[in-house]
Short mmCIF file of C-alpha atoms in Angstrom, two decimals:
data_model
loop_
_atom_site.label_atom_id
_atom_site.label_comp_id
_atom_site.label_asym_id
_atom_site.label_seq_id
_atom_site.Cartn_x
_atom_site.Cartn_y
_atom_site.Cartn_z
CA UNK A 15 268.36 222.05 116.01
CA UNK A 16 265.29 222.91 117.94
CA UNK A 17 262.76 225.59 117.13
CA UNK A 18 261.19 227.66 119.77
CA UNK A 19 257.58 228.55 120.19
CA UNK A 20 258.08 232.00 118.75
CA UNK A 21 259.53 230.47 115.66
CA UNK A 22 256.42 228.37 115.20
CA UNK A 23 254.26 231.49 115.60
CA UNK A 24 256.37 233.34 113.06
CA UNK A 25 256.07 230.46 110.59
CA UNK A 26 252.31 230.35 111.10
CA UNK A 27 252.12 234.10 110.57
CA UNK A 28 254.17 233.75 107.37
CA UNK A 29 251.90 231.03 106.06
CA UNK A 30 248.85 233.15 106.79
CA UNK A 31 250.45 236.08 104.95
CA UNK A 32 251.18 233.82 102.00
CA UNK A 33 247.54 232.71 101.95
CA UNK A 34 246.37 236.33 102.07
CA UNK A 35 248.76 237.26 99.27
CA UNK A 36 247.51 234.26 97.20
CA UNK A 37 243.90 235.29 97.91
CA UNK A 38 244.64 238.89 96.92
CA UNK A 39 246.30 237.63 93.75
CA UNK A 40 243.25 235.54 92.99
CA UNK A 41 240.99 238.55 93.66
CA UNK A 42 243.15 240.69 91.48
CA UNK A 43 242.94 238.09 88.70
CA UNK A 44 239.17 237.94 89.13
CA UNK A 45 238.96 241.74 89.09
CA UNK A 46 241.03 241.73 85.91
CA UNK A 47 238.67 239.25 84.34
CA UNK A 48 235.70 241.33 85.46
CA UNK A 49 237.36 244.41 84.00
CA UNK A 50 237.81 242.66 80.68
CA UNK A 51 234.16 241.44 80.72
CA UNK A 52 233.01 244.97 81.53
CA UNK A 53 235.00 246.28 78.60
CA UNK A 54 233.34 243.64 76.37
CA UNK A 55 229.93 244.59 77.80
CA UNK A 56 230.68 248.23 77.11
CA UNK A 57 231.49 247.44 73.48
CA UNK A 58 228.28 245.36 73.30
CA UNK A 59 226.25 248.20 74.79
CA UNK A 60 227.72 250.60 72.24
CA UNK A 61 226.67 248.23 69.47
CA UNK A 62 223.18 247.87 70.98
CA UNK A 63 222.92 251.62 71.39
CA UNK A 64 223.67 252.11 67.72
CA UNK A 65 221.08 249.45 66.85
CA UNK A 66 218.54 251.15 69.17
CA UNK A 67 219.16 254.49 67.48
CA UNK A 68 218.58 252.93 64.06
CA UNK A 69 215.53 251.08 65.40
CA UNK A 70 214.18 254.35 66.79
CA UNK A 71 214.51 255.94 63.40
CA UNK A 72 212.74 252.98 61.85
CA UNK A 73 209.99 253.11 64.52
CA UNK A 74 209.54 256.80 63.85
CA UNK A 75 209.03 256.04 60.18
CA UNK A 76 206.60 253.20 61.00
CA UNK A 77 204.74 255.50 63.45
CA UNK A 78 204.17 257.98 60.67
CA UNK A 79 202.98 255.15 58.39
CA UNK A 80 200.65 253.89 61.13
CA UNK A 81 199.20 257.37 61.62
CA UNK A 82 198.48 257.49 57.90
CA UNK A 83 196.96 253.98 58.01
CA UNK A 84 194.91 254.97 61.08
CA UNK A 85 193.46 257.90 59.20
CA UNK A 86 192.60 255.57 56.32
CA UNK A 87 191.01 253.07 58.78
CA UNK A 88 188.91 255.85 60.31
CA UNK A 89 187.48 256.53 56.86
CA UNK A 90 186.81 252.81 56.32
CA UNK A 91 185.22 252.50 59.81
CA UNK A 92 182.87 255.35 58.95
CA UNK A 93 181.92 253.55 55.74
CA UNK A 94 181.40 250.27 57.64
CA UNK A 95 179.22 252.05 60.21
CA UNK A 96 177.14 253.46 57.39
CA UNK A 97 176.76 249.99 55.89
CA UNK A 98 175.98 248.55 59.36
CA UNK A 99 173.13 251.03 59.77
CA UNK A 100 171.67 249.79 56.47
CA UNK A 101 172.38 246.11 57.27
CA UNK A 102 169.21 245.43 59.42
CA UNK A 103 167.00 246.68 56.61
CA UNK A 104 168.80 244.47 54.11
CA UNK A 105 168.60 241.49 56.50
CA UNK A 106 164.88 242.08 57.07
CA UNK A 107 164.30 242.30 53.31
CA UNK A 108 166.30 239.08 52.77
CA UNK A 109 164.40 237.23 55.54
CA UNK A 110 161.07 238.42 54.12
CA UNK A 111 162.06 237.26 50.64
CA UNK A 112 163.31 233.93 52.03
CA UNK A 113 160.06 233.31 53.94
CA UNK A 114 158.01 234.26 50.89
CA UNK A 115 160.09 231.89 48.75
CA UNK A 116 159.58 229.05 51.25
CA UNK A 117 155.83 229.69 51.37
CA UNK A 118 155.69 229.69 47.56
CA UNK A 119 157.61 226.40 47.45
CA UNK A 120 155.22 224.82 49.95
CA UNK A 121 152.22 226.08 47.98
CA UNK A 122 153.70 224.70 44.77
CA UNK A 123 154.32 221.31 46.42
CA UNK A 124 150.75 221.25 47.76
CA UNK A 125 149.34 222.24 44.37
CA UNK A 126 151.48 219.59 42.67
CA UNK A 127 150.16 216.91 45.04
CA UNK A 128 146.58 218.06 44.51
CA UNK A 129 147.10 218.18 40.75
CA UNK A 130 148.64 214.71 40.73
CA UNK A 131 145.73 213.27 42.72
CA UNK A 132 143.21 215.07 40.51
CA UNK A 133 144.96 213.74 37.40
CA UNK A 134 144.87 210.20 38.78
CA UNK A 135 141.17 210.60 39.61
CA UNK A 136 140.45 212.00 36.14
CA UNK A 137 142.36 209.12 34.57
CA UNK A 138 140.29 206.71 36.66
CA UNK A 139 137.11 208.55 35.56
CA UNK A 140 138.21 208.32 31.95
CA UNK A 141 138.88 204.58 32.30
CA UNK A 142 135.46 204.08 33.88
CA UNK A 143 133.79 206.12 31.14
CA UNK A 144 135.58 204.07 28.47
CA UNK A 145 134.47 200.85 30.16
CA UNK A 146 130.88 202.09 30.40
CA UNK A 147 131.02 203.26 26.79
CA UNK A 148 132.28 199.84 25.70
CA UNK A 149 129.51 198.17 27.73
CA UNK A 150 126.91 200.46 26.16
CA UNK A 151 128.30 199.73 22.68
CA UNK A 152 128.13 195.98 23.33
CA UNK A 153 124.58 196.23 24.69
CA UNK A 154 123.50 198.41 21.75
CA UNK A 155 125.12 195.97 19.32
CA UNK A 156 123.30 193.05 20.93
CA UNK A 157 120.06 195.06 20.94
CA UNK A 158 120.46 195.92 17.26
CA UNK A 159 121.18 192.28 16.43
CA UNK A 160 118.11 191.23 18.40
CA UNK A 161 116.08 193.96 16.73
CA UNK A 162 117.24 192.81 13.29
CA UNK A 163 116.37 189.23 14.21
CA UNK A 164 112.95 190.34 15.45
CA UNK A 165 112.42 192.43 12.30
CA UNK A 166 113.23 189.41 10.18
CA UNK A 167 110.91 187.23 12.24
CA UNK A 168 108.20 189.92 12.07
CA UNK A 169 108.66 190.16 8.31
CA UNK A 170 108.37 186.41 8.07
CA UNK A 171 105.22 186.51 10.21
CA UNK A 172 103.73 189.27 8.07
CA UNK A 173 104.57 187.27 4.96
CA UNK A 174 102.97 184.21 6.53
CA UNK A 175 99.97 186.36 7.55
CA UNK A 176 99.62 187.63 3.97
CA UNK A 177 99.84 184.05 2.73
CA UNK A 178 97.18 183.05 5.27
CA UNK A 179 95.03 185.99 4.15
CA UNK A 180 95.46 184.96 0.54
CA UNK A 181 94.62 181.40 1.44
CA UNK A 182 91.59 182.60 3.38
CA UNK A 183 90.43 184.66 0.39
CA UNK A 184 90.92 181.59 -1.75
CA UNK A 185 89.02 179.59 0.80
CA UNK A 186 86.26 182.21 0.80
CA UNK A 187 86.06 182.04 -2.99
CA UNK A 188 86.02 178.31 -2.84
CA UNK A 189 83.37 178.47 -0.11
CA UNK A 190 81.28 180.78 -2.27
CA UNK A 191 81.66 178.44 -5.20
CA UNK A 192 80.95 175.50 -2.96
CA UNK A 193 77.98 177.33 -1.49
CA UNK A 194 76.70 177.96 -4.98
CA UNK A 195 77.53 174.37 -5.81
CA UNK A 196 75.76 173.28 -2.63
CA UNK A 197 72.85 175.47 -3.33
CA UNK A 198 72.61 174.14 -6.86
CA UNK A 199 74.39 170.82 -7.12
CA UNK A 200 76.18 169.56 -3.98
CA UNK A 201 73.63 169.63 -1.21
CA UNK A 202 74.75 166.20 -0.08
CA UNK A 203 78.28 167.50 0.55
CA UNK A 204 77.28 170.57 2.70
CA UNK A 205 78.12 168.99 6.05
CA UNK A 206 81.53 168.01 4.82
CA UNK A 207 82.17 171.57 3.53
CA UNK A 208 80.98 173.06 6.84
CA UNK A 209 83.50 170.89 8.65
CA UNK A 210 86.24 172.17 6.31
CA UNK A 211 85.21 175.80 6.95
CA UNK A 212 85.22 175.23 10.69
CA UNK A 213 88.75 173.79 10.47
CA UNK A 214 89.91 176.82 8.45
CA UNK A 215 88.47 179.16 11.12
CA UNK A 216 90.25 177.28 13.89
CA UNK A 217 93.51 177.48 11.91
CA UNK A 218 93.02 181.22 11.42
CA UNK A 219 92.49 181.72 15.14
CA UNK A 220 95.58 179.70 15.89
CA UNK A 221 97.59 181.88 13.51
CA UNK A 222 96.10 185.04 15.09
CA UNK A 223 97.19 183.79 18.54
CA UNK A 224 100.73 183.16 17.19
CA UNK A 225 100.82 186.65 15.68
CA UNK A 226 99.72 188.23 18.96
CA UNK A 227 102.38 186.26 20.90
CA UNK A 228 105.02 187.49 18.48
CA UNK A 229 103.86 191.08 18.89
CA UNK A 230 104.00 190.68 22.67
CA UNK A 231 107.56 189.32 22.37
CA UNK A 232 108.59 192.28 20.17
CA UNK A 233 107.06 194.78 22.62
CA UNK A 234 108.79 193.03 25.57
CA UNK A 235 112.13 193.10 23.80
CA UNK A 236 111.68 196.82 23.00
CA UNK A 237 110.81 197.45 26.65
CA UNK A 238 113.92 195.51 27.75
CA UNK A 239 116.09 197.58 25.36
CA UNK A 240 114.63 200.81 26.75
CA UNK A 241 115.22 199.68 30.34
CA UNK A 242 118.86 198.73 29.54
CA UNK A 243 119.47 202.13 27.97
CA UNK A 244 117.90 203.92 30.97
CA UNK A 245 119.90 201.77 33.43
CA UNK A 246 123.18 202.46 31.57
CA UNK A 247 122.47 206.19 31.50
CA UNK A 248 121.51 206.19 35.20
CA UNK A 249 124.68 204.26 36.17
CA UNK A 250 126.88 206.64 34.16
CA UNK A 251 125.17 209.69 35.68
CA UNK A 252 125.45 208.31 39.23
CA UNK A 253 129.15 207.43 38.82
CA UNK A 254 129.85 210.86 37.31
CA UNK A 255 128.09 212.51 40.26
CA UNK A 256 130.08 210.32 42.66
CA UNK A 257 133.37 211.27 40.97
CA UNK A 258 132.42 214.95 41.10
CA UNK A 259 131.67 214.59 44.82
CA UNK A 260 135.05 212.87 45.35
CA UNK A 261 136.86 215.65 43.46
CA UNK A 262 135.10 218.25 45.58
CA UNK A 263 136.04 216.36 48.76
CA UNK A 264 139.65 216.16 47.56
CA UNK A 265 139.66 219.91 46.92
CA UNK A 266 138.29 220.53 50.42
CA UNK A 267 140.94 218.25 51.91
CA UNK A 268 143.68 220.01 49.93
CA UNK A 269 142.44 223.42 51.09
CA UNK A 270 142.32 222.18 54.69
CA UNK A 271 145.81 220.70 54.30
CA UNK A 272 147.15 224.01 52.98
CA UNK A 273 145.65 225.87 55.95
CA UNK A 274 147.11 223.32 58.37
CA UNK A 275 150.53 223.56 56.74
CA UNK A 276 150.46 227.35 57.12
CA UNK A 277 149.43 227.05 60.77
CA UNK A 278 152.20 224.50 61.37
CA UNK A 279 154.71 226.85 59.77
CA UNK A 280 153.63 229.62 62.13
CA UNK A 281 153.86 227.26 65.11
CA UNK A 282 157.32 226.08 63.98
CA UNK A 283 158.58 229.64 63.62
CA UNK A 284 157.21 230.52 67.08
CA UNK A 285 158.76 227.43 68.67
CA UNK A 286 162.12 228.17 67.00
CA UNK A 287 162.02 231.71 68.40
CA UNK A 288 161.07 230.87 72.00
CA UNK A 289 162.87 227.50 72.25
CA UNK A 290 162.00 224.78 74.79
CA UNK A 291 162.19 227.08 77.83
CA UNK A 292 158.56 228.21 77.55
CA UNK A 293 157.13 224.70 77.13
CA UNK A 294 155.56 223.15 80.19
CA UNK A 295 157.16 219.77 81.05
CA UNK A 296 154.86 216.75 81.43
CA UNK A 297 153.46 215.89 84.86
CA UNK A 298 155.06 212.43 84.92
CA UNK A 299 153.82 211.37 88.43
CA UNK A 300 150.20 211.73 87.30
CA UNK A 301 150.71 209.63 84.12
CA UNK A 302 150.33 205.86 84.37
CA UNK A 303 152.45 203.24 82.68
CA UNK A 304 151.02 201.43 79.67
CA UNK A 305 152.08 197.97 78.56
CA UNK A 306 152.69 197.97 74.80
CA UNK A 307 154.40 195.77 72.21
CA UNK A 308 157.78 197.14 71.15
CA UNK A 309 158.74 196.36 67.52
CA UNK A 310 162.53 196.42 66.94
CA UNK A 311 163.98 196.49 63.41
CA UNK A 312 167.65 195.59 62.76
CA UNK A 313 169.65 195.16 59.56
CA UNK A 314 171.15 191.74 58.74
CA UNK A 315 174.67 193.04 58.14
CA UNK A 316 176.84 190.50 56.26
CA UNK A 317 180.30 189.56 57.49
CA UNK A 318 183.13 191.81 56.37
CA UNK A 319 183.15 195.47 55.28
CA UNK A 320 179.88 197.15 54.37
CA UNK A 321 179.24 197.54 50.63
CA UNK A 322 176.65 200.24 49.85
CA UNK A 323 176.25 199.09 46.24
CA UNK A 324 174.80 195.72 47.40
CA UNK A 325 172.74 196.86 50.39
CA UNK A 326 169.14 195.63 50.22
CA UNK A 327 166.01 197.40 51.46
CA UNK A 328 163.42 194.63 51.15
CA UNK A 329 161.87 192.92 54.19
CA UNK A 330 164.16 189.88 53.96
CA UNK A 331 167.20 192.08 54.77
CA UNK A 332 165.88 193.03 58.25
CA UNK A 333 165.24 191.23 61.53
CA UNK A 334 161.97 192.20 63.22
CA UNK A 335 161.52 191.31 66.91
CA UNK A 336 158.65 192.07 69.29
CA UNK A 337 158.89 192.44 73.09
CA UNK A 338 156.50 193.68 75.74
CA UNK A 339 157.51 196.87 77.60
CA UNK A 340 155.99 199.53 79.86
CA UNK A 341 156.10 203.20 78.93
CA UNK A 342 154.56 206.51 79.95
CA UNK A 343 153.01 208.64 77.17
CA UNK A 344 152.36 212.39 77.61
CA UNK A 345 149.52 212.66 75.08
CA UNK A 346 147.73 215.79 76.29
CA UNK A 347 149.17 217.78 73.40
CA UNK A 348 152.05 217.60 70.88
CA UNK A 349 155.41 218.81 72.15
CA UNK A 350 156.43 220.01 68.67
CA UNK A 351 155.29 219.81 65.04
CA UNK A 352 157.14 219.24 61.77
CA UNK A 353 156.17 219.06 58.14
CA UNK A 354 155.03 215.43 58.35
CA UNK A 355 155.02 214.39 62.02
CA UNK A 356 154.17 215.73 65.48
CA UNK A 357 156.18 214.84 68.60
CA UNK A 358 155.14 213.69 72.10
CA UNK A 359 157.08 213.00 75.33
CA UNK A 360 157.69 209.32 76.26
CA UNK A 361 159.43 207.85 79.33
CA UNK A 362 160.39 204.30 80.34
CA UNK A 363 160.54 202.66 83.77
CA UNK A 364 164.24 203.57 84.25
CA UNK A 365 163.47 207.27 83.79
CA UNK A 366 164.98 207.58 80.32
CA UNK A 367 163.15 210.08 78.13
CA UNK A 368 162.27 209.49 74.48
CA UNK A 369 160.45 211.35 71.75
CA UNK A 370 157.41 209.70 70.15
CA UNK A 371 156.49 210.72 66.60
CA UNK A 372 153.18 210.12 64.80
CA UNK A 373 152.17 211.19 61.32
CA UNK A 374 150.08 214.35 60.97
CA UNK A 375 148.09 212.80 58.10
CA UNK A 376 147.05 209.56 59.83
CA UNK A 377 145.30 207.22 57.40
CA UNK A 378 144.73 204.10 59.50
CA UNK A 379 146.90 201.65 61.44
CA UNK A 380 148.00 199.64 58.40
CA UNK A 381 149.18 202.62 56.31
CA UNK A 382 150.77 204.39 59.31
CA UNK A 383 152.68 201.23 60.28
CA UNK A 384 153.89 200.74 56.70
CA UNK A 385 155.17 204.33 56.45
CA UNK A 386 156.78 204.18 59.92
CA UNK A 387 158.43 200.84 59.07
CA UNK A 388 159.90 202.43 55.92
CA UNK A 389 161.19 205.41 57.97
CA UNK A 390 162.91 203.14 60.53
CA UNK A 391 164.51 201.08 57.73
CA UNK A 392 165.83 204.30 56.17
CA UNK A 393 167.46 205.30 59.48
CA UNK A 394 169.03 201.84 59.90
CA UNK A 395 170.51 201.90 56.37
CA UNK A 396 171.77 205.47 56.93
CA UNK A 397 173.56 204.32 60.10
CA UNK A 398 175.20 201.41 58.26
CA UNK A 399 176.38 203.84 55.56
CA UNK A 400 177.72 206.26 58.19
CA UNK A 401 179.72 203.49 59.92
CA UNK A 402 181.29 202.61 56.56
CA UNK A 403 182.18 206.30 56.08
CA UNK A 404 184.07 206.56 59.40
CA UNK A 405 187.24 204.90 58.06
CA UNK A 406 187.04 206.93 54.84
CA UNK A 407 186.85 210.31 56.58
CA UNK A 408 189.62 209.25 58.99
CA UNK A 409 191.96 208.42 56.10
CA UNK A 410 191.06 211.69 54.37
CA UNK A 411 191.79 213.75 57.51
CA UNK A 412 195.09 211.96 57.98
CA UNK A 413 196.04 212.66 54.36
CA UNK A 414 195.52 216.43 54.80
CA UNK A 415 197.28 216.29 58.21
CA UNK A 416 194.22 217.46 60.14
CA UNK A 417 193.93 217.10 63.90
CA UNK A 418 190.32 215.86 63.59
CA UNK A 419 191.20 212.31 62.53
CA UNK A 420 188.73 210.25 64.57
CA UNK A 421 185.03 210.56 63.69
CA UNK A 422 182.12 208.49 64.96
CA UNK A 423 178.60 208.58 63.49
CA UNK A 424 175.52 207.29 65.32
CA UNK A 425 171.82 207.54 64.58
CA UNK A 426 169.07 207.53 67.18
CA UNK A 427 167.85 203.97 67.69
CA UNK A 428 164.14 203.86 66.93
CA UNK A 429 161.38 201.33 67.50
CA UNK A 430 157.61 201.15 66.88
CA UNK A 431 154.59 200.79 69.16
CA UNK A 432 150.85 200.72 68.50
CA UNK A 433 148.84 203.21 70.59
CA UNK A 434 145.41 204.77 70.58
CA UNK A 435 145.32 207.80 68.30
CA UNK A 436 145.71 210.89 70.57
CA UNK A 437 144.16 213.13 67.88
CA UNK A 438 141.48 210.79 66.55
CA UNK A 439 139.16 213.51 65.24
CA UNK A 440 141.81 215.04 62.94
CA UNK A 441 142.95 211.85 61.16
CA UNK A 442 142.34 211.15 57.48
CA UNK A 443 140.64 207.76 57.88
CA UNK A 444 137.57 207.68 55.64
CA UNK A 445 135.55 205.52 58.04
CA UNK A 446 136.04 206.66 61.65
CA UNK A 447 136.30 203.13 63.02
CA UNK A 448 140.08 202.64 63.34
CA UNK A 449 141.25 204.56 66.46
CA UNK A 450 144.79 203.07 66.49
CA UNK A 451 147.98 204.49 65.00
CA UNK A 452 151.70 203.67 64.94
CA UNK A 453 154.20 205.76 66.96
CA UNK A 454 157.93 205.89 66.18
CA UNK A 455 159.98 206.24 69.40
CA UNK A 456 163.67 207.19 69.56
CA UNK A 457 166.22 208.68 71.98
CA UNK A 458 165.74 212.30 72.99
CA UNK A 459 168.67 214.51 72.02
CA UNK A 460 169.96 217.59 73.84
CA UNK A 461 167.91 220.76 73.55
CA UNK A 462 170.51 222.41 71.28
CA UNK A 463 169.74 220.66 68.00
CA UNK A 464 171.85 221.79 65.06
CA UNK A 465 170.42 221.64 61.56
CA UNK A 466 173.49 220.48 59.68
CA UNK A 467 172.10 220.24 56.15
CA UNK A 468 168.70 220.60 54.51
CA UNK A 469 166.96 218.04 52.32
CA UNK A 470 168.31 219.87 49.25
CA UNK A 471 171.97 219.79 50.40
CA UNK A 472 172.11 223.43 51.62
CA UNK A 473 174.38 224.26 54.61
CA UNK A 474 172.77 226.95 56.82
CA UNK A 475 174.86 230.04 57.77
CA UNK A 476 176.07 230.54 61.38
CA UNK A 477 176.05 233.88 63.19
CA UNK A 478 178.71 233.15 65.83
CA UNK A 479 182.12 233.21 64.18
CA UNK A 480 183.90 230.82 66.56
CA UNK A 481 181.06 228.36 66.70
CA UNK A 482 180.26 229.00 63.05
CA UNK A 483 183.67 227.80 61.89
CA UNK A 484 183.29 224.56 63.87
CA UNK A 485 179.76 223.92 62.63
CA UNK A 486 180.79 224.76 59.07
CA UNK A 487 183.55 222.16 59.29
CA UNK A 488 181.06 219.59 60.61
CA UNK A 489 178.64 220.49 57.82
CA UNK A 490 181.40 220.02 55.26
CA UNK A 491 182.08 216.53 56.64
CA UNK A 492 178.37 215.68 56.44
CA UNK A 493 178.21 217.11 52.92
CA UNK A 494 181.12 214.84 51.99
CA UNK A 495 179.24 211.90 53.56
CA UNK A 496 176.18 212.63 51.37
CA UNK A 497 178.26 212.74 48.17
CA UNK A 498 180.25 209.67 49.23
CA UNK A 499 177.02 207.69 49.85
CA UNK A 500 175.89 208.55 46.30
CA UNK A 501 179.21 207.43 44.84
CA UNK A 502 179.70 204.33 47.06
CA UNK A 503 176.15 203.08 46.43
CA UNK A 504 176.72 203.23 42.66
CA UNK A 505 174.16 206.06 42.39
CA UNK A 506 171.43 204.08 44.11
CA UNK A 507 170.74 206.53 46.95
CA UNK A 508 172.08 209.62 48.75
CA UNK A 509 171.70 210.29 52.51
CA UNK A 510 170.78 213.97 53.18
CA UNK A 511 168.85 216.18 55.65
CA UNK A 512 171.44 215.76 58.43
CA UNK A 513 170.45 217.03 61.87
CA UNK A 514 171.66 216.15 65.31
CA UNK A 515 174.16 216.93 68.09
CA UNK A 516 177.94 217.37 67.67
CA UNK A 517 180.36 216.78 70.56
CA UNK A 518 184.10 216.14 71.04
CA UNK A 519 185.19 213.57 73.65
CA UNK A 520 188.79 212.39 74.07
CA UNK A 521 189.73 213.79 70.62
CA UNK A 522 186.89 211.79 69.06
CA UNK A 523 184.45 213.91 67.05
CA UNK A 524 180.99 212.41 67.66
CA UNK A 525 177.81 213.04 65.71
CA UNK A 526 174.46 211.68 66.85
CA UNK A 527 171.94 212.23 64.06
CA UNK A 528 168.23 211.70 63.55
CA UNK A 529 165.54 211.78 60.82
CA UNK A 530 167.72 211.05 57.77
CA UNK A 531 166.32 211.27 54.25
CA UNK A 532 167.39 208.97 51.42
CA UNK A 533 167.11 210.38 47.88
CA UNK A 534 166.99 207.80 45.08
#
């Protein structure tokens, strides 16, 4: 059976109709599904509408509560504004009281130093007076013994003189009797008796010469005793006058020191207010290089972990090396002043800037070098203690699940050089012959220098809240370091007076500190 072309067309048309019917059935099924989903969405919307109505009621109630709270906050804001108006006066009063308290503390420290030096001088005066008194007593004792001896000798001489006088009287009587005997009976024996009389006269003269020599000796001894007494009195008076002059000079120096401390306090307050922006930088091209001897001091750290309880501070625990180097010194005037040191600009050949510190009370090259050497050793030991504390603070932060787990402590590396005293006329050298002093040189930190903790363990307040919280956390870590150093060293020392720069790099909290103080 053969199909025609029309039959094929009809079959194709039927297949197309079947496809359309299948597609319409599919669309109808999809529409049915959509209808069911819309019905579900409608039920969901009804539920949400009911929830929205209840939420609106709840929001209305909360709105009323917020209006009441807003009214209460307005009252509190008015009270806070009133307190804020009074706050500058209270702050000014507090700052004035704080400054007065600091000035009183400085005066008390100065008076204590002056009193201690005066007490030591008075003790020395007392010792000298006791020594002079003992010397005078010994001399007087010897003089009395000599006087007693001379009195005994004089008594013996007088007794001998009386005996001689008695003998002479006897001789005179005998001579009278002999003369009568000669005149009457013994004329032949007159020459012999004259010879005897002449011998007696010679003996009397000899005894008179002895007596006069003894009197001269007694007078000489008395003159020597008088001279010794006058010399002792003159020496005591001269030493007393010298001690009084020294005490007066000490009082003048203490008064001058107090005036200088007050002036330095004013300069420090002014520099803290204006910052480094108003300071003129050094004219480095006009300053020449100077070749000096650089003294490096390093601690002989033993192998293994650092033990603060066995750390030594004597000279044998440090390596001291000396090298020649060239530096530029801006010595026209101090860059800044502290309580004990003033600061100058220093620069090396590679352009790196340092700060050079010299003591305000310069007392000669030997004493300045000894004090600077002790300061450098203190910084080196503080750095060793801080490195030992890094693992401790890391473990503590990990225990409390803090994000600040990695801490690194560094101290400015310092070294010493000998230079000519830039303020030679104001030093405290008694004989103005030593014009050299010792300068401590260390890395220059950024201009924003935070004072983390004072020498008495006080953390300063911060005005900026965001920055204040960060600095307070850093201060708490440094406070923990101070207490840990006291405990780990078996109460041998405590590292305080932390100051330096705080940064965070790659989640590592870095502290670069300077000028530590060790309390024993």
